[in-house]
PDB file of C-alpha atoms in Angstrom:
ATOM      1  CA  MET A   1      51.664  54.462 -75.984  1.00  0.00           C
ATOM      2  CA  GLU A   2      48.728  52.731 -77.279  1.00  0.00           C
ATOM      3  CA  LEU A   3      50.949  50.816 -79.779  1.00  0.00           C
ATOM      4  CA  GLN A   4      53.137  49.820 -76.750  1.00  0.00           C
ATOM      5  CA  LYS A   5      50.146  48.613 -75.151  1.00  0.00           C
ATOM      6  CA  ARG A   6      49.110  46.545 -77.763  1.00  0.00           C
ATOM      7  CA  LEU A   7      52.448  45.207 -78.124  1.00  0.00           C
ATOM      8  CA  VAL A   8      52.879  43.862 -74.775  1.00  0.00           C
ATOM      9  CA  GLU A   9      49.159  42.711 -73.893  1.00  0.00           C
ATOM     10  CA  PRO A  10      48.397  39.003 -74.006  1.00  0.00           C
ATOM     11  CA  PHE A  11      46.253  37.608 -76.397  1.00  0.00           C
ATOM     12  CA  HIS A  12      43.828  34.966 -76.836  1.00  0.00           C
ATOM     13  CA  PHE A  13      41.742  33.338 -79.841  1.00  0.00           C
ATOM     14  CA  SER A  14      39.354  30.766 -79.726  1.00  0.00           C
ATOM     15  CA  GLY A  15      39.055  27.841 -82.191  1.00  0.00           C
ATOM     16  CA  ASN A  16      39.407  24.142 -81.976  1.00  0.00           C
ATOM     17  CA  HIS A  17      39.909  21.471 -79.109  1.00  0.00           C
ATOM     18  CA  VAL A  18      43.781  21.838 -79.641  1.00  0.00           C
ATOM     19  CA  GLY A  19      45.024  24.644 -77.781  1.00  0.00           C
ATOM     20  CA  CYS A  20      48.410  26.353 -78.208  1.00  0.00           C
ATOM     21  CA  LEU A  21      50.272  28.030 -75.488  1.00  0.00           C
ATOM     22  CA  LEU A  22      52.537  30.619 -77.190  1.00  0.00           C
ATOM     23  CA  ILE A  23      55.581  31.674 -74.968  1.00  0.00           C
ATOM     24  CA  HIS A  24      57.885  34.691 -75.740  1.00  0.00           C
ATOM     25  CA  GLY A  25      61.454  34.824 -74.985  1.00  0.00           C
ATOM     26  CA  PHE A  26      63.907  36.519 -72.203  1.00  0.00           C
ATOM     27  CA  SER A  27      63.215  40.214 -71.782  1.00  0.00           C
ATOM     28  CA  GLY A  28      60.746  40.211 -74.751  1.00  0.00           C
ATOM     29  CA  SER A  29      57.108  40.245 -74.864  1.00  0.00           C
ATOM     30  CA  PRO A  30      53.761  38.832 -76.526  1.00  0.00           C
ATOM     31  CA  SER A  31      54.682  41.023 -79.703  1.00  0.00           C
ATOM     32  CA  GLU A  32      57.093  38.248 -80.545  1.00  0.00           C
ATOM     33  CA  MET A  33      54.300  35.784 -80.801  1.00  0.00           C
ATOM     34  CA  ARG A  34      51.152  37.593 -81.962  1.00  0.00           C
ATOM     35  CA  LEU A  35      52.030  37.266 -85.688  1.00  0.00           C
ATOM     36  CA  LEU A  36      52.259  33.227 -85.280  1.00  0.00           C
ATOM     37  CA  GLY A  37      49.072  33.409 -83.172  1.00  0.00           C
ATOM     38  CA  GLU A  38      47.111  35.264 -85.535  1.00  0.00           C
ATOM     39  CA  CYS A  39      48.389  32.863 -88.353  1.00  0.00           C
ATOM     40  CA  LEU A  40      47.399  29.787 -86.402  1.00  0.00           C
ATOM     41  CA  ALA A  41      44.382  31.154 -85.422  1.00  0.00           C
ATOM     42  CA  LYS A  42      43.275  31.618 -88.936  1.00  0.00           C
ATOM     43  CA  LEU A  43      44.001  28.104 -89.426  1.00  0.00           C
ATOM     44  CA  GLY A  44      41.657  26.913 -86.609  1.00  0.00           C
ATOM     45  CA  TRP A  45      43.791  26.196 -83.575  1.00  0.00           C
ATOM     46  CA  THR A  46      42.779  27.746 -80.214  1.00  0.00           C
ATOM     47  CA  VAL A  47      45.680  30.329 -79.694  1.00  0.00           C
ATOM     48  CA  HIS A  48      46.655  31.804 -75.898  1.00  0.00           C
ATOM     49  CA  GLY A  49      49.958  34.249 -75.439  1.00  0.00           C
ATOM     50  CA  ILE A  50      50.927  34.720 -72.672  1.00  0.00           C
ATOM     51  CA  ARG A  51      52.983  37.360 -71.112  1.00  0.00           C
ATOM     52  CA  LEU A  52      55.591  36.547 -68.436  1.00  0.00           C
ATOM     53  CA  SER A  53      56.251  38.463 -65.118  1.00  0.00           C
ATOM     54  CA  GLY A  54      58.306  41.277 -65.561  1.00  0.00           C
ATOM     55  CA  HIS A  55      58.226  41.610 -69.231  1.00  0.00           C
ATOM     56  CA  GLY A  56      56.524  44.350 -71.500  1.00  0.00           C
ATOM     57  CA  THR A  57      57.010  47.073 -68.647  1.00  0.00           C
ATOM     58  CA  THR A  58      60.459  48.116 -67.602  1.00  0.00           C
ATOM     59  CA  PRO A  59      63.948  46.660 -67.285  1.00  0.00           C
ATOM     60  CA  GLU A  60      63.605  47.625 -63.327  1.00  0.00           C
ATOM     61  CA  GLU A  61      60.214  45.348 -63.249  1.00  0.00           C
ATOM     62  CA  MET A  62      61.659  42.549 -64.836  1.00  0.00           C
ATOM     63  CA  ALA A  63      64.767  42.609 -62.244  1.00  0.00           C
ATOM     64  CA  LYS A  64      62.322  41.681 -59.452  1.00  0.00           C
ATOM     65  CA  THR A  65      61.111  38.524 -61.188  1.00  0.00           C
ATOM     66  CA  ARG A  66      62.947  35.026 -61.726  1.00  0.00           C
ATOM     67  CA  TRP A  67      62.758  31.975 -63.308  1.00  0.00           C
ATOM     68  CA  GLU A  68      60.112  30.348 -60.682  1.00  0.00           C
ATOM     69  CA  ASP A  69      57.859  33.308 -61.387  1.00  0.00           C
ATOM     70  CA  TRP A  70      58.068  32.635 -65.360  1.00  0.00           C
ATOM     71  CA  THR A  71      57.445  28.975 -64.796  1.00  0.00           C
ATOM     72  CA  LYS A  72      54.495  29.820 -62.780  1.00  0.00           C
ATOM     73  CA  ASP A  73      53.217  32.125 -65.470  1.00  0.00           C
ATOM     74  CA  ALA A  74      53.746  28.977 -67.875  1.00  0.00           C
ATOM     75  CA  VAL A  75      51.824  26.581 -65.531  1.00  0.00           C
ATOM     76  CA  ALA A  76      49.013  28.917 -65.386  1.00  0.00           C
ATOM     77  CA  GLY A  77      48.692  29.412 -69.063  1.00  0.00           C
ATOM     78  CA  VAL A  78      48.310  25.469 -69.492  1.00  0.00           C
ATOM     79  CA  ALA A  79      45.821  25.803 -66.933  1.00  0.00           C
ATOM     80  CA  GLU A  80      43.744  28.257 -68.766  1.00  0.00           C
ATOM     81  CA  LEU A  81      43.785  26.650 -72.106  1.00  0.00           C
ATOM     82  CA  ARG A  82      42.618  23.282 -70.370  1.00  0.00           C
ATOM     83  CA  LYS A  83      39.329  24.879 -69.372  1.00  0.00           C
ATOM     84  CA  THR A  84      38.134  24.598 -73.186  1.00  0.00           C
ATOM     85  CA  CYS A  85      40.969  22.153 -74.941  1.00  0.00           C
ATOM     86  CA  ASP A  86      41.447  18.751 -74.588  1.00  0.00           C
ATOM     87  CA  THR A  87      44.897  18.798 -75.951  1.00  0.00           C
ATOM     88  CA  VAL A  88      47.809  21.538 -75.261  1.00  0.00           C
ATOM     89  CA  ILE A  89      50.835  22.236 -77.163  1.00  0.00           C
ATOM     90  CA  GLY A  90      53.419  24.316 -75.726  1.00  0.00           C
ATOM     91  CA  VAL A  91      55.117  26.866 -78.692  1.00  0.00           C
ATOM     92  CA  GLY A  92      58.032  28.703 -77.223  1.00  0.00           C
ATOM     93  CA  LEU A  93      60.504  30.836 -78.596  1.00  0.00           C
ATOM     94  CA  SER A  94      64.271  31.138 -76.825  1.00  0.00           C
ATOM     95  CA  MET A  95      63.372  30.954 -73.096  1.00  0.00           C
ATOM     96  CA  GLY A  96      59.874  30.502 -74.242  1.00  0.00           C
ATOM     97  CA  GLY A  97      60.818  27.183 -75.984  1.00  0.00           C
ATOM     98  CA  LEU A  98      62.705  26.243 -72.591  1.00  0.00           C
ATOM     99  CA  LEU A  99      59.667  26.847 -70.561  1.00  0.00           C
ATOM    100  CA  ALA A 100      57.567  24.748 -72.967  1.00  0.00           C
ATOM    101  CA  LEU A 101      60.324  22.112 -72.342  1.00  0.00           C
ATOM    102  CA  HIS A 102      60.155  22.576 -68.721  1.00  0.00           C
ATOM    103  CA  LEU A 103      56.390  21.859 -69.078  1.00  0.00           C
ATOM    104  CA  ALA A 104      56.924  18.794 -71.139  1.00  0.00           C
ATOM    105  CA  THR A 105      59.167  17.373 -68.057  1.00  0.00           C
ATOM    106  CA  LEU A 106      56.348  17.899 -65.898  1.00  0.00           C
ATOM    107  CA  GLY A 107      54.014  15.962 -67.836  1.00  0.00           C
ATOM    108  CA  LEU A 108      51.775  19.174 -68.463  1.00  0.00           C
ATOM    109  CA  LEU A 109      51.920  19.149 -72.446  1.00  0.00           C
ATOM    110  CA  ASP A 110      50.643  16.971 -75.264  1.00  0.00           C
ATOM    111  CA  GLY A 111      53.312  17.899 -77.487  1.00  0.00           C
ATOM    112  CA  ILE A 112      56.004  20.832 -77.879  1.00  0.00           C
ATOM    113  CA  VAL A 113      57.214  22.952 -80.321  1.00  0.00           C
ATOM    114  CA  THR A 114      60.542  25.013 -79.651  1.00  0.00           C
ATOM    115  CA  LEU A 115      62.008  27.785 -81.583  1.00  0.00           C
ATOM    116  CA  ASN A 116      65.648  28.558 -80.948  1.00  0.00           C
ATOM    117  CA  ALA A 117      65.392  27.127 -77.118  1.00  0.00           C
ATOM    118  CA  PRO A 118      68.598  27.784 -75.288  1.00  0.00           C
ATOM    119  CA  MET A 119      70.895  24.664 -73.889  1.00  0.00           C
ATOM    120  CA  VAL A 120      74.012  27.085 -74.858  1.00  0.00           C
ATOM    121  CA  LEU A 121      73.878  30.889 -74.955  1.00  0.00           C
ATOM    122  CA  ALA A 122      76.187  32.227 -78.033  1.00  0.00           C
ATOM    123  CA  ASP A 123      77.651  34.944 -76.082  1.00  0.00           C
ATOM    124  CA  ARG A 124      80.069  33.578 -73.577  1.00  0.00           C
ATOM    125  CA  ARG A 125      79.815  36.511 -71.254  1.00  0.00           C
ATOM    126  CA  THR A 126      76.696  35.497 -70.151  1.00  0.00           C
ATOM    127  CA  ARG A 127      78.347  32.235 -68.404  1.00  0.00           C
ATOM    128  CA  TYR A 128      79.825  34.748 -65.911  1.00  0.00           C
ATOM    129  CA  ALA A 129      76.615  36.428 -65.049  1.00  0.00           C
ATOM    130  CA  LYS A 130      76.981  35.497 -61.476  1.00  0.00           C
ATOM    131  CA  LEU A 131      80.283  36.939 -61.000  1.00  0.00           C
ATOM    132  CA  ILE A 132      79.427  40.457 -62.280  1.00  0.00           C
ATOM    133  CA  ARG A 133      76.520  40.491 -60.144  1.00  0.00           C
ATOM    134  CA  PRO A 134      77.756  42.310 -57.231  1.00  0.00           C
ATOM    135  CA  PHE A 135      79.144  44.846 -59.308  1.00  0.00           C
ATOM    136  CA  ILE A 136      76.544  45.722 -62.296  1.00  0.00           C
ATOM    137  CA  THR A 137      72.631  45.875 -61.770  1.00  0.00           C
ATOM    138  CA  PHE A 138      72.162  45.887 -65.730  1.00  0.00           C
ATOM    139  CA  ILE A 139      73.754  45.118 -69.118  1.00  0.00           C
ATOM    140  CA  GLY A 140      73.164  46.083 -72.504  1.00  0.00           C
ATOM    141  CA  LYS A 141      72.533  43.319 -75.020  1.00  0.00           C
ATOM    142  CA  PRO A 142      75.241  43.104 -77.406  1.00  0.00           C
ATOM    143  CA  LYS A 143      75.341  45.457 -80.528  1.00  0.00           C
ATOM    144  CA  SER A 144      76.027  42.645 -82.933  1.00  0.00           C
ATOM    145  CA  HIS A 145      72.440  41.144 -81.850  1.00  0.00           C
ATOM    146  CA  ARG A 146      70.447  43.903 -82.563  1.00  0.00           C
ATOM    147  CA  VAL A 147      72.231  44.739 -85.919  1.00  0.00           C
ATOM    148  CA  ALA A 148      71.950  40.881 -86.968  1.00  0.00           C
ATOM    149  CA  SER A 149      68.230  41.148 -86.228  1.00  0.00           C
ATOM    150  CA  ALA A 150      67.142  44.436 -87.487  1.00  0.00           C
ATOM    151  CA  PRO A 151      66.937  43.704 -91.252  1.00  0.00           C
ATOM    152  CA  GLU A 152      64.248  40.508 -90.881  1.00  0.00           C
ATOM    153  CA  SER A 153      62.218  42.078 -88.107  1.00  0.00           C
ATOM    154  CA  ILE A 154      59.143  43.800 -88.433  1.00  0.00           C
ATOM    155  CA  PRO A 155      59.073  47.150 -86.488  1.00  0.00           C
ATOM    156  CA  GLU A 156      55.894  46.008 -84.117  1.00  0.00           C
ATOM    157  CA  ARG A 157      58.225  44.514 -81.175  1.00  0.00           C
ATOM    158  CA  PHE A 158      58.753  45.408 -77.960  1.00  0.00           C
ATOM    159  CA  VAL A 159      61.750  44.323 -75.936  1.00  0.00           C
ATOM    160  CA  TYR A 160      63.995  45.510 -73.463  1.00  0.00           C
ATOM    161  CA  GLU A 161      67.642  46.674 -74.666  1.00  0.00           C
ATOM    162  CA  ARG A 162      68.928  46.434 -71.021  1.00  0.00           C
ATOM    163  CA  ILE A 163      69.002  43.033 -69.165  1.00  0.00           C
ATOM    164  CA  PRO A 164      69.006  42.839 -65.434  1.00  0.00           C
ATOM    165  CA  VAL A 165      71.966  40.830 -64.414  1.00  0.00           C
ATOM    166  CA  ASP A 166      69.801  38.944 -62.071  1.00  0.00           C
ATOM    167  CA  GLY A 167      67.474  37.779 -64.393  1.00  0.00           C
ATOM    168  CA  LEU A 168      70.109  36.321 -66.572  1.00  0.00           C
ATOM    169  CA  VAL A 169      71.659  34.375 -63.561  1.00  0.00           C
ATOM    170  CA  SER A 170      68.090  33.097 -63.429  1.00  0.00           C
ATOM    171  CA  LEU A 171      68.143  31.994 -67.032  1.00  0.00           C
ATOM    172  CA  ASN A 172      71.193  30.300 -66.328  1.00  0.00           C
ATOM    173  CA  ARG A 173      70.026  28.423 -63.861  1.00  0.00           C
ATOM    174  CA  GLY A 174      66.514  27.656 -65.432  1.00  0.00           C
ATOM    175  CA  ILE A 175      68.877  26.184 -68.542  1.00  0.00           C
ATOM    176  CA  ARG A 176      70.768  23.925 -66.284  1.00  0.00           C
ATOM    177  CA  GLN A 177      67.582  22.718 -64.316  1.00  0.00           C
ATOM    178  CA  VAL A 178      65.788  21.742 -67.731  1.00  0.00           C
ATOM    179  CA  ARG A 179      68.880  20.268 -69.267  1.00  0.00           C
ATOM    180  CA  SER A 180      69.086  18.188 -66.382  1.00  0.00           C
ATOM    181  CA  LYS A 181      65.456  16.541 -67.034  1.00  0.00           C
ATOM    182  CA  LEU A 182      65.197  16.603 -70.580  1.00  0.00           C
ATOM    183  CA  SER A 183      65.095  12.577 -70.805  1.00  0.00           C
ATOM    184  CA  SER A 184      61.942  12.607 -68.878  1.00  0.00           C
ATOM    185  CA  ILE A 185      59.836  13.942 -71.681  1.00  0.00           C
ATOM    186  CA  THR A 186      57.528  11.711 -73.270  1.00  0.00           C
ATOM    187  CA  CYS A 187      55.342  13.729 -75.785  1.00  0.00           C
ATOM    188  CA  PRO A 188      55.987  14.550 -79.450  1.00  0.00           C
ATOM    189  CA  ALA A 189      58.091  17.507 -80.319  1.00  0.00           C
ATOM    190  CA  LEU A 190      58.999  19.622 -83.298  1.00  0.00           C
ATOM    191  CA  LEU A 191      62.445  21.455 -82.618  1.00  0.00           C
ATOM    192  CA  MET A 192      63.322  24.343 -84.543  1.00  0.00           C
ATOM    193  CA  GLN A 193      66.657  25.991 -84.810  1.00  0.00           C
ATOM    194  CA  SER A 194      67.944  29.138 -86.889  1.00  0.00           C
ATOM    195  CA  ARG A 195      71.494  28.829 -88.343  1.00  0.00           C
ATOM    196  CA  LYS A 196      72.086  32.252 -88.178  1.00  0.00           C
ATOM    197  CA  ASP A 197      71.054  32.415 -84.459  1.00  0.00           C
ATOM    198  CA  PHE A 198      73.672  35.188 -82.680  1.00  0.00           C
ATOM    199  CA  THR A 199      71.779  34.421 -79.312  1.00  0.00           C
ATOM    200  CA  VAL A 200      71.631  30.878 -78.671  1.00  0.00           C
ATOM    201  CA  ASN A 201      74.371  28.490 -79.936  1.00  0.00           C
ATOM    202  CA  PRO A 202      72.714  26.239 -82.810  1.00  0.00           C
ATOM    203  CA  VAL A 203      74.142  23.210 -81.009  1.00  0.00           C
ATOM    204  CA  SER A 204      71.526  23.680 -78.607  1.00  0.00           C
ATOM    205  CA  VAL A 205      69.080  21.710 -80.729  1.00  0.00           C
ATOM    206  CA  GLN A 206      71.483  18.644 -80.974  1.00  0.00           C
ATOM    207  CA  ILE A 207      71.697  18.599 -77.244  1.00  0.00           C
ATOM    208  CA  ILE A 208      67.789  18.733 -76.991  1.00  0.00           C
ATOM    209  CA  HIS A 209      67.598  16.112 -79.501  1.00  0.00           C
ATOM    210  CA  GLU A 210      69.914  13.816 -78.014  1.00  0.00           C
ATOM    211  CA  GLN A 211      68.029  13.957 -74.767  1.00  0.00           C
ATOM    212  CA  ILE A 212      64.711  13.407 -76.074  1.00  0.00           C
ATOM    213  CA  LYS A 213      65.233  10.841 -79.064  1.00  0.00           C
ATOM    214  CA  HIS A 214      63.402   8.394 -77.481  1.00  0.00           C
ATOM    215  CA  VAL A 215      60.290  10.504 -78.721  1.00  0.00           C
ATOM    216  CA  ASN A 216      61.384  10.620 -82.200  1.00  0.00           C
ATOM    217  CA  PRO A 217      61.746  14.784 -82.354  1.00  0.00           C
ATOM    218  CA  ILE A 218      61.466  16.181 -85.515  1.00  0.00           C
ATOM    219  CA  VAL A 219      64.192  18.609 -85.899  1.00  0.00           C
ATOM    220  CA  HIS A 220      64.353  21.520 -88.564  1.00  0.00           C
ATOM    221  CA  TYR A 221      66.937  24.247 -89.457  1.00  0.00           C
ATOM    222  CA  TRP A 222      66.115  27.539 -90.882  1.00  0.00           C
ATOM    223  CA  GLU A 223      68.628  28.920 -93.048  1.00  0.00           C
ATOM    224  CA  LYS A 224      67.509  32.562 -93.465  1.00  0.00           C
ATOM    225  CA  SER A 225      66.486  33.714 -90.166  1.00  0.00           C
ATOM    226  CA  GLY A 226      68.128  34.916 -86.775  1.00  0.00           C
ATOM    227  CA  HIS A 227      66.977  34.487 -83.522  1.00  0.00           C
ATOM    228  CA  ILE A 228      63.489  35.696 -83.353  1.00  0.00           C
ATOM    229  CA  LEU A 229      62.138  33.128 -85.857  1.00  0.00           C
ATOM    230  CA  THR A 230      58.742  34.116 -85.403  1.00  0.00           C
ATOM    231  CA  LEU A 231      59.575  37.734 -86.819  1.00  0.00           C
ATOM    232  CA  GLY A 232      62.199  36.912 -89.460  1.00  0.00           C
ATOM    233  CA  ARG A 233      62.395  36.282 -93.269  1.00  0.00           C
ATOM    234  CA  GLU A 234      60.902  33.034 -93.040  1.00  0.00           C
ATOM    235  CA  ARG A 235      57.971  33.662 -90.438  1.00  0.00           C
ATOM    236  CA  GLU A 236      55.438  32.155 -92.743  1.00  0.00           C
ATOM    237  CA  GLU A 237      57.071  29.153 -93.398  1.00  0.00           C
ATOM    238  CA  VAL A 238      57.490  28.984 -89.441  1.00  0.00           C
ATOM    239  CA  ALA A 239      53.875  29.082 -89.177  1.00  0.00           C
ATOM    240  CA  LEU A 240      53.061  26.455 -91.816  1.00  0.00           C
ATOM    241  CA  LYS A 241      55.581  24.045 -89.913  1.00  0.00           C
ATOM    242  CA  VAL A 242      53.800  24.500 -86.765  1.00  0.00           C
ATOM    243  CA  HIS A 243      50.365  23.831 -88.265  1.00  0.00           C
ATOM    244  CA  GLU A 244      51.796  20.865 -89.936  1.00  0.00           C
ATOM    245  CA  PHE A 245      52.951  19.580 -86.480  1.00  0.00           C
ATOM    246  CA  LEU A 246      49.584  20.505 -84.762  1.00  0.00           C
ATOM    247  CA  GLN A 247      47.726  18.459 -87.581  1.00  0.00           C
ATOM    248  CA  LYS A 248      48.843  15.228 -85.941  1.00  0.00           C
ATOM    249  CA  PHE A 249      46.813  16.152 -82.649  1.00  0.00           C
ATOM    250  CA  THR A 250      43.362  16.126 -84.435  1.00  0.00           C
ATOM    251  CA  THR A 251      40.901  14.614 -86.780  1.00  0.00           C
ATOM    252  CA  GLU A 252      39.139  17.583 -87.526  1.00  0.00           C
ATOM    253  CA  THR A 253      38.358  18.004 -91.163  1.00  0.00           C
ATOM    254  CA  SER A 254      37.958  21.653 -90.885  1.00  0.00           C
ATOM    255  CA  VAL A 255      41.628  22.412 -89.976  1.00  0.00           C
TER     256      VAL A 255
END
């Protein structure tokens, strides 16, 4: 129980004037982002890892929440960082990356880092969530997704194995909304995508790049990692890539 509590708790590390808002994925928890956050904090950056509503508790609790709740959580995270940082960068995994893109469309961020942000989900069945909603409340994650990520994941991660269908319907709506507004993004961006992603179709990063190419986004593919880039085989290199991007936003010599 104590381990679970630690995994799902939000976290904050004080550092320099550049704040990193770390946002976990759909049905996940802050445990997906903690290692990255600890690494960035050691390098001098301010880090704020949030927990999205309904996450880190039970699938039943998540079923009560929607895209609108998660966007409010993300906006609140930016506001918290703005109290001490004059620059805020959104760093999001999967749906967390989608939320970072959403914040950027609102002009709330100075930069974004997306890790396997979804524009197209790999499992075609997810597109029909609205049709099955009257008949099914929860669906299990495809076994292939769990097996594919297991060899490269660390044990300390809290994630739901059952997904509320209402939440999936809401996620699909969020994807459509963000995709329609991508061209309004004006801040620098680092877009990262795993080649072996069985959750998000890798074509997603190409769609994002095409819509925000006016900001000259950096696109980086990872060859050995699965969907959870922050806990995969290349997690240390991922952290260094984020650190490299963050250096564009500061003149401090201590970082």
